[in-house]
Coordinates of C-alpha atoms in Angstrom, one line a residue:
M22 CA 0.0 0.0 0.0
T23 CA 1.4 3.4 -1.0
P24 CA 1.1 6.5 1.2
A25 CA -1.5 7.8 -1.2
D26 CA -3.6 4.6 -0.7
A27 CA -3.3 4.9 3.0
A28 CA -4.6 8.5 3.0
A29 CA -7.4 7.9 0.5
P30 CA -10.9 8.2 2.0
N31 CA -12.8 5.0 2.5
W32 CA -15.8 6.0 0.4
S33 CA -17.6 2.7 0.7
F34 CA -17.6 3.1 4.5
R35 CA -18.8 6.6 4.3
A36 CA -21.6 5.6 1.9
D37 CA -22.6 2.8 4.3
E38 CA -22.8 5.4 7.1
A39 CA -25.1 7.6 5.0
A40 CA -27.2 4.6 4.1
R41 CA -27.6 3.5 7.7
S42 CA -28.5 7.1 8.8
V43 CA -31.1 7.6 6.1
T44 CA -32.8 4.2 6.3
R45 CA -32.9 4.2 10.1
L46 CA -34.2 7.8 10.4
F47 CA -36.7 7.9 7.5
G48 CA -37.6 4.3 6.7
Q49 CA -40.8 2.7 7.9
R50 CA -43.5 0.2 6.9
L51 CA -46.5 1.4 4.9
F52 CA -49.5 1.3 7.3
F53 CA -47.6 -1.4 9.3
L54 CA -47.9 -3.8 6.4
P55 CA -45.3 -6.5 6.3
G56 CA -43.2 -6.7 3.1
T57 CA -43.5 -2.9 2.5
H58 CA -41.2 0.0 3.0
V59 CA -41.5 3.7 2.4
A60 CA -39.6 6.8 3.5
A61 CA -41.0 9.6 5.7
V62 CA -40.5 12.9 4.0
V63 CA -39.4 14.8 7.2
R64 CA -38.2 14.0 10.7
P65 CA -39.0 14.3 13.5
S66 CA -42.5 13.4 12.7
G67 CA -45.1 10.7 13.7
R68 CA -45.6 7.6 11.6
L69 CA -49.3 8.4 10.8
K70 CA -48.6 12.0 9.9
N71 CA -46.1 10.8 7.3
L72 CA -48.5 8.2 5.9
V73 CA -51.5 10.6 5.5
G74 CA -49.5 13.7 4.4
P75 CA -47.7 14.5 1.2
W76 CA -45.4 11.6 0.4
H77 CA -43.6 12.8 -2.8
Y78 CA -43.6 9.9 -5.3
W79 CA -40.4 11.0 -7.0
W80 CA -38.5 11.3 -3.7
Q81 CA -39.3 7.7 -3.1
A82 CA -38.0 6.9 -6.6
Q83 CA -34.7 8.5 -5.7
Y84 CA -34.6 6.6 -2.4
L85 CA -35.0 3.4 -4.5
D86 CA -32.0 4.4 -6.6
C87 CA -29.9 5.0 -3.5
L88 CA -30.8 1.6 -2.1
V89 CA -29.8 0.0 -5.4
D90 CA -26.4 1.9 -5.2
T91 CA -25.9 0.3 -1.8
G92 CA -27.1 -3.0 -2.9
R93 CA -24.5 -3.0 -5.7
R94 CA -21.7 -2.6 -3.1
E95 CA -23.2 -5.4 -1.0
L96 CA -22.6 -7.9 -3.8
G97 CA -18.8 -7.7 -3.3
Y98 CA -16.3 -7.5 -6.1
G99 CA -12.9 -8.9 -7.3
G100 CA -13.3 -12.1 -5.3
R101 CA -14.1 -10.2 -2.1
P102 CA -17.2 -11.2 -0.2
G103 CA -20.0 -8.6 0.1
A104 CA -21.5 -7.5 3.4
R105 CA -24.9 -6.0 4.3
F106 CA -24.7 -2.3 4.9
D107 CA -26.5 -2.4 8.2
G108 CA -25.3 -5.7 9.6
E109 CA -26.3 -9.3 9.0
N110 CA -29.4 -9.1 11.3
R111 CA -31.1 -6.4 9.3
A112 CA -32.6 -6.3 5.8
S113 CA -30.1 -5.8 3.0
A114 CA -30.4 -2.8 0.7
G115 CA -31.8 -5.0 -2.0
Q116 CA -34.5 -6.3 0.2
L117 CA -35.5 -2.8 1.3
A118 CA -35.5 -1.7 -2.3
S119 CA -37.9 -4.5 -3.3
R120 CA -40.2 -3.7 -0.3
L121 CA -40.0 0.0 -1.3
V122 CA -41.3 -0.8 -4.8
A123 CA -44.2 -2.7 -3.2
G124 CA -44.8 0.3 -0.8
I125 CA -44.8 2.8 -3.7
R126 CA -47.4 0.9 -5.6
L127 CA -49.7 0.5 -2.6
R128 CA -49.3 4.1 -1.4
N129 CA -50.0 5.3 -5.0
F130 CA -53.4 3.5 -4.9
F131 CA -52.3 0.2 -6.4
T132 CA -50.6 1.7 -9.5
F133 CA -47.2 3.0 -10.6
V134 CA -48.9 5.6 -12.8
N135 CA -49.3 9.2 -11.7
D136 CA -49.8 12.6 -13.3
Y137 CA -46.2 13.5 -13.9
F138 CA -44.1 11.8 -16.5
D139 CA -40.8 12.9 -15.0
D140 CA -41.8 11.3 -11.7
M141 CA -42.5 8.0 -13.5
A142 CA -39.3 8.2 -15.5
W143 CA -37.2 8.4 -12.3
L144 CA -39.1 5.4 -10.9
A145 CA -38.6 3.5 -14.2
L146 CA -34.8 4.1 -14.1
A147 CA -34.5 3.0 -10.5
T148 CA -36.7 -0.1 -11.1
R149 CA -34.6 -1.2 -14.1
R150 CA -31.5 -0.9 -12.0
L151 CA -33.2 -2.9 -9.3
E152 CA -34.0 -5.5 -11.9
D153 CA -30.4 -5.7 -12.9
L154 CA -29.3 -6.0 -9.3
A155 CA -31.7 -8.8 -8.7
G156 CA -30.4 -10.6 -11.8
D157 CA -26.8 -10.3 -10.7
A158 CA -27.8 -11.4 -7.2
R159 CA -29.7 -14.4 -8.7
N160 CA -32.7 -13.3 -6.6
P161 CA -36.1 -13.9 -8.3
A162 CA -38.1 -12.0 -5.7
G163 CA -40.2 -9.2 -7.2
R164 CA -38.9 -9.6 -10.7
R165 CA -42.3 -10.2 -12.3
R166 CA -43.7 -7.1 -10.5
N167 CA -40.7 -5.1 -11.7
A168 CA -41.3 -6.2 -15.3
R169 CA -45.0 -5.2 -15.0
A170 CA -44.0 -1.8 -13.6
L171 CA -41.6 -1.2 -16.4
K172 CA -44.1 -2.2 -19.1
S173 CA -46.8 0.0 -17.6
L174 CA -44.4 3.0 -17.3
T175 CA -43.0 2.6 -20.8
L176 CA -46.5 2.9 -22.2
Q177 CA -46.9 6.2 -20.4
F178 CA -43.7 7.5 -21.9
D179 CA -44.8 6.4 -25.4
S180 CA -48.0 8.5 -24.9
A181 CA -46.1 11.5 -23.6
S182 CA -43.3 11.6 -26.3
T183 CA -45.2 13.2 -29.2
D184 CA -44.5 15.4 -32.2
D185 CA -46.0 18.4 -30.5
L186 CA -43.4 21.2 -30.5
G187 CA -41.3 19.1 -32.8
G188 CA -40.6 16.3 -30.3
G189 CA -39.7 15.9 -26.6
T190 CA -41.7 14.6 -23.7
F191 CA -44.5 16.3 -21.8
W192 CA -43.9 17.0 -18.2
S193 CA -47.5 16.2 -17.0
K194 CA -50.8 15.0 -18.1
K195 CA -51.9 18.6 -18.6
R196 CA -49.8 18.4 -21.7
D197 CA -48.9 22.1 -21.7
F198 CA -45.1 21.8 -20.9
K199 CA -42.3 19.8 -22.6
N200 CA -39.1 20.0 -20.6
T201 CA -35.7 18.6 -19.8
P202 CA -36.8 17.0 -16.5
A203 CA -39.1 14.7 -18.3
T204 CA -37.4 14.3 -21.7
A205 CA -33.9 13.5 -20.5
P206 CA -34.8 10.6 -18.0
V207 CA -37.3 9.2 -20.6
A208 CA -34.5 9.3 -23.2
L209 CA -32.2 7.4 -20.7
H210 CA -35.0 4.9 -20.0
Y211 CA -35.3 4.2 -23.8
A212 CA -31.6 3.9 -24.2
R213 CA -31.4 1.3 -21.4
S214 CA -34.5 -0.5 -22.7
G215 CA -33.2 -1.3 -26.2
N216 CA -34.9 1.7 -28.0
P217 CA -31.9 3.7 -29.1
A218 CA -33.7 5.5 -31.9
K219 CA -36.3 6.9 -29.6
A220 CA -33.7 7.9 -27.1
Q221 CA -31.6 9.7 -29.8
A222 CA -34.6 11.5 -31.1
L223 CA -35.3 12.9 -27.7
L224 CA -31.7 14.0 -27.2
D225 CA -31.6 15.6 -30.6
W226 CA -34.8 17.5 -29.7
L227 CA -33.2 18.7 -26.4
D228 CA -30.2 19.9 -28.4
A229 CA -32.3 21.7 -30.9
R230 CA -34.8 23.4 -28.5
L231 CA -33.4 23.6 -25.0
Y232 CA -29.6 23.6 -25.3
D233 CA -28.1 27.0 -24.6
P234 CA -24.8 27.2 -26.5
A235 CA -23.6 30.3 -24.6
Q236 CA -23.6 28.3 -21.3
G237 CA -23.2 24.8 -22.8
L238 CA -26.1 23.7 -20.6
Y239 CA -29.7 22.6 -21.0
Q240 CA -32.6 24.9 -20.1
D241 CA -35.7 23.9 -18.3
G242 CA -38.5 23.7 -20.9
L243 CA -41.1 25.0 -23.4
R244 CA -44.5 25.9 -22.0
I245 CA -47.6 26.3 -24.1
S246 CA -49.5 29.3 -22.8
G247 CA -53.3 29.6 -22.6
A248 CA -53.1 31.7 -25.9
G249 CA -51.2 28.9 -27.6
E250 CA -47.9 30.7 -27.5
V251 CA -44.7 28.8 -26.8
V252 CA -42.7 30.3 -23.9
L253 CA -39.1 29.3 -23.1
E254 CA -38.4 28.6 -19.4
G255 CA -34.7 29.4 -19.6
V256 CA -33.7 28.6 -16.0
I257 CA -30.7 26.2 -15.6
Y258 CA -31.0 23.5 -13.0
T259 CA -28.3 21.1 -12.0
Y260 CA -30.3 18.0 -12.2
N261 CA -31.4 18.6 -15.8
Q262 CA -27.8 18.1 -16.9
G263 CA -27.5 14.7 -15.2
P264 CA -29.8 12.4 -17.2
V265 CA -28.8 14.1 -20.5
L266 CA -25.2 13.1 -19.7
G267 CA -26.4 9.6 -18.7
A268 CA -28.3 9.2 -22.0
L269 CA -25.4 10.5 -24.1
L270 CA -23.0 8.0 -22.5
E271 CA -25.5 5.1 -22.7
L272 CA -26.0 5.7 -26.5
G273 CA -22.4 6.3 -27.2
G274 CA -21.0 7.2 -30.6
A275 CA -18.5 9.9 -31.5
A276 CA -21.1 12.8 -31.6
N277 CA -22.8 11.9 -28.3
L278 CA -19.5 11.3 -26.5
E279 CA -18.2 14.7 -27.7
R280 CA -21.4 16.3 -26.4
A281 CA -20.9 14.5 -23.1
S282 CA -17.4 15.8 -22.8
S283 CA -18.6 19.4 -23.5
L284 CA -21.4 19.0 -21.0
V285 CA -19.0 18.0 -18.2
A286 CA -16.8 20.9 -18.9
S287 CA -19.8 23.3 -18.8
V288 CA -20.9 21.9 -15.5
A289 CA -17.5 22.5 -14.0
R290 CA -17.3 26.0 -15.4
S291 CA -20.8 27.2 -14.5
L292 CA -22.4 25.1 -11.8
T293 CA -19.7 25.2 -9.1
L294 CA -18.8 27.4 -6.2
P295 CA -15.9 27.6 -3.7
A296 CA -16.0 25.6 -0.5
P297 CA -13.4 25.1 2.2
L298 CA -12.1 21.6 2.8
L299 CA -9.7 20.4 5.4
G300 CA -6.3 21.8 4.4
R301 CA -7.4 23.1 1.0
A302 CA -10.0 25.0 -1.0
A303 CA -12.1 23.3 -3.6
A304 CA -14.8 23.9 -6.2
V305 CA -18.0 21.9 -5.3
L306 CA -21.2 21.6 -7.2
R307 CA -23.9 24.1 -6.2
C308 CA -27.1 22.8 -4.7
E309 CA -30.7 24.0 -5.1
G310 CA -32.0 24.3 -1.6
N311 CA -34.7 22.3 0.1
G312 CA -37.9 20.7 -1.2
D313 CA -37.6 19.2 -4.6
G314 CA -34.5 21.2 -5.2
G315 CA -32.8 19.3 -2.3
L316 CA -32.4 16.3 -4.7
F317 CA -31.2 18.1 -7.8
T318 CA -27.4 18.1 -7.4
G319 CA -27.3 14.5 -6.2
I320 CA -28.9 13.5 -9.5
L321 CA -26.3 15.3 -11.5
V322 CA -23.5 13.7 -9.4
R323 CA -24.9 10.2 -10.1
Y324 CA -24.2 10.7 -13.8
L325 CA -20.9 12.5 -13.4
A326 CA -19.7 9.4 -11.7
L327 CA -20.4 7.4 -14.8
A328 CA -18.5 9.9 -16.9
A329 CA -15.6 9.7 -14.5
V330 CA -15.0 6.0 -15.2
D331 CA -16.0 5.9 -18.9
G332 CA -12.9 5.1 -20.9
R333 CA -14.4 6.4 -24.1
L334 CA -14.1 9.9 -22.8
P335 CA -10.9 12.0 -22.8
A336 CA -8.7 11.6 -19.7
E337 CA -9.3 15.3 -18.9
T338 CA -13.0 14.9 -19.0
R339 CA -12.9 11.8 -16.7
A340 CA -10.6 13.7 -14.3
T341 CA -12.9 16.7 -14.2
A342 CA -15.9 14.6 -13.5
A343 CA -14.1 12.7 -10.7
V344 CA -12.9 15.8 -9.0
L345 CA -16.4 17.3 -9.0
V346 CA -17.8 14.2 -7.5
N347 CA -15.1 13.6 -4.9
D348 CA -14.8 17.2 -3.7
T349 CA -18.5 17.6 -3.4
A350 CA -18.7 14.3 -1.5
E351 CA -15.8 15.4 0.7
A352 CA -17.5 18.6 1.5
F353 CA -20.7 16.8 2.5
W354 CA -18.8 14.4 4.7
E355 CA -16.7 17.0 6.4
G356 CA -19.8 19.1 7.1
R357 CA -21.9 16.3 8.6
R358 CA -23.4 16.7 12.1
I359 CA -22.9 13.8 14.4
L360 CA -26.1 13.3 16.5
S361 CA -25.8 13.2 20.3
A362 CA -27.7 10.4 22.0
E363 CA -30.2 12.9 23.4
D364 CA -31.1 14.3 19.9
P365 CA -34.7 13.4 18.9
L366 CA -33.3 12.4 15.5
A367 CA -31.0 9.8 17.1
H368 CA -33.7 7.7 18.8
R369 CA -34.2 5.5 15.7
G370 CA -30.5 4.7 15.5
S371 CA -29.5 7.4 13.1
R372 CA -26.0 8.8 13.7
L373 CA -25.5 11.5 11.1
I374 CA -27.2 14.5 9.5
F375 CA -25.9 16.0 6.3
S376 CA -26.1 19.6 5.1
A377 CA -28.4 20.7 2.3
R378 CA -25.4 22.4 0.7
P379 CA -21.9 21.1 0.5
E380 CA -20.3 24.5 1.2
L381 CA -22.3 24.9 4.4
P382 CA -21.9 22.6 7.5
A383 CA -24.9 20.7 8.7
R384 CA -24.7 22.5 12.1
R385 CA -25.7 25.6 10.2
S386 CA -28.2 24.3 7.6
Y387 CA -29.8 21.8 10.2
P388 CA -29.0 23.0 13.7
P389 CA -30.2 20.9 16.6
G390 CA -34.0 21.2 16.9
T391 CA -34.6 21.7 13.2
A392 CA -36.8 19.4 11.1
V393 CA -34.8 17.5 8.5
E394 CA -36.1 16.7 5.0
L395 CA -35.6 13.4 3.3
C396 CA -34.6 15.0 0.0
T397 CA -31.4 16.6 1.3
Q398 CA -30.3 13.5 3.1
L399 CA -30.9 11.4 -0.1
Q400 CA -28.8 13.9 -2.0
A401 CA -25.8 13.6 0.3
W402 CA -26.2 9.8 0.3
M403 CA -26.2 9.8 -3.6
V404 CA -23.1 11.9 -3.7
L405 CA -21.2 9.6 -1.3
E406 CA -22.4 6.5 -3.3
A407 CA -21.1 8.2 -6.5
A408 CA -17.7 8.7 -4.9
A409 CA -17.7 5.1 -3.7
A410 CA -18.6 3.9 -7.2
I411 CA -15.7 5.8 -8.8
A412 CA -13.3 4.4 -6.1
G413 CA -14.6 0.9 -6.6
R414 CA -14.3 0.9 -10.4
T415 CA -10.8 2.3 -10.1
E416 CA -9.8 -0.4 -7.7
V417 CA -11.3 -3.2 -9.8
R418 CA -9.6 -2.0 -12.9
A419 CA -6.3 -1.7 -11.1
A420 CA -6.7 -5.4 -10.0
G421 CA -7.6 -6.5 -13.5
D422 CA -11.1 -7.6 -12.5
T423 CA -14.5 -6.8 -14.2
P424 CA -17.3 -5.1 -12.3
G425 CA -20.7 -6.7 -12.2
A426 CA -23.2 -6.1 -14.9
G427 CA -25.6 -3.2 -14.8
A428 CA -25.6 0.4 -16.1
D429 CA -24.5 1.9 -12.8
A430 CA -22.8 -1.2 -11.2
A431 CA -20.3 -0.5 -8.5
P432 CA -18.1 -2.8 -6.5
A433 CA -18.8 -3.3 -2.8
G434 CA -16.7 -2.5 0.2
G435 CA -17.1 -3.5 3.8
D436 CA -18.2 -1.3 6.6
T437 CA -14.9 -1.4 8.4
P438 CA -12.1 1.0 7.3
A439 CA -9.2 -0.6 5.6
A440 CA -5.9 -0.8 7.4
G441 CA -4.3 2.7 7.4
A442 CA -7.5 4.5 6.4
E443 CA -8.7 7.4 8.4
A444 CA -10.9 6.7 11.4
E445 CA -14.6 7.1 10.8
P446 CA -17.5 7.2 13.3
V447 CA -19.6 4.1 13.5
A448 CA -23.2 3.6 14.5
A449 CA -23.7 3.2 18.2
P450 CA -23.9 -0.4 19.3
G451 CA -27.4 -1.5 20.3
A452 CA -29.1 1.4 18.5
E453 CA -32.8 1.0 17.9
A454 CA -33.6 -0.8 14.6
P455 CA -35.4 1.1 12.0
S456 CA -39.1 0.3 11.6
E457 CA -39.8 -1.8 8.5
S458 CA -42.1 -1.0 6.9
S459 CA -42.8 15.4 -7.1
R460 CA -44.9 17.2 -6.4
T461 CA -47.2 16.4 -3.7
N462 CA -49.0 13.1 -4.6

């Protein structure tokens, strides 16, 4: 082991810490039903209040994606055995993910369909990744349900991706807004589902109608006014860039890869801000606040992690993507707030709270006594998983091994720091087990 190896962060351990904190703090059964799992949208809060109040379908879809990230690492890699993120006596991430899909369907009144095509696209992407995980784990549980969900959701995307406004995908069933938040994840879904022509057509529409060449980034959308006029919503959101990048990489080809490289450079140039890290200054990705925006940058980071390990991209692009992911992850980790045993948020066994913004420590964004939203904690977890995925792929390649199948596959790591790695806090022994169990839906 070199000195650099000894000093490298143990990203897999950090991601496990985030996974434990989020699942223990927010996870619960749906209406006490066995075999189900959903996430509360805010803590502290009572179980019933969370079940009858707004539940945010698309936040649950992002929760599913995070569980799949952790489940990937649980499989092990390079001949190393995997390990459950929360101990052998608790449900694995894959088991929680399967229960979550069941919980989403029941909570959504026995269907996966809702009024927003972007919401459904996020769920389709996460469900397909869960299906890939189940296949790699040779676990048949829930696979017929997953297939039915993907078929049902694909039919929705087919109906929403029309020739109106020249192409693209409608955002909602009101059909008055075609935007990047719907079109890009639907394009990625098609790319991963064996429909490259549909995916490419959607990406080309985004390039023609919503790409801003001055910034090198994708604007939000085109709205049809009551008078029939088309109005450009020109705001730039971090998360809109993520699934575009993912779809470009999934489809490949010289033109798409060139666009992907340009997009990574534009993100680094325009969507970062300075943040102090221990012993150095860094540029981290900007975040978009709380509520729905509390997920936005985590989504971008998920796809930057894919760019960071894609050998078809130039080395400079890969390095830029990796630095953006790792420095943002480091800022979230360094800014975490460790809960005291007396904190109301700790009684379910959670140990950590992360900031809503990487440049701001959690003690400032979530001081003691403040309610904590699920979205921002998922965002930090996503970012830490992305850093773990990059580190794992790098280690596998260095060892000459091949990672497991799956679009976002990542090798696993244990929950104990490697010899020589920095010391990390661990969950308190004997902590209480978590209960099993966007727009406002």
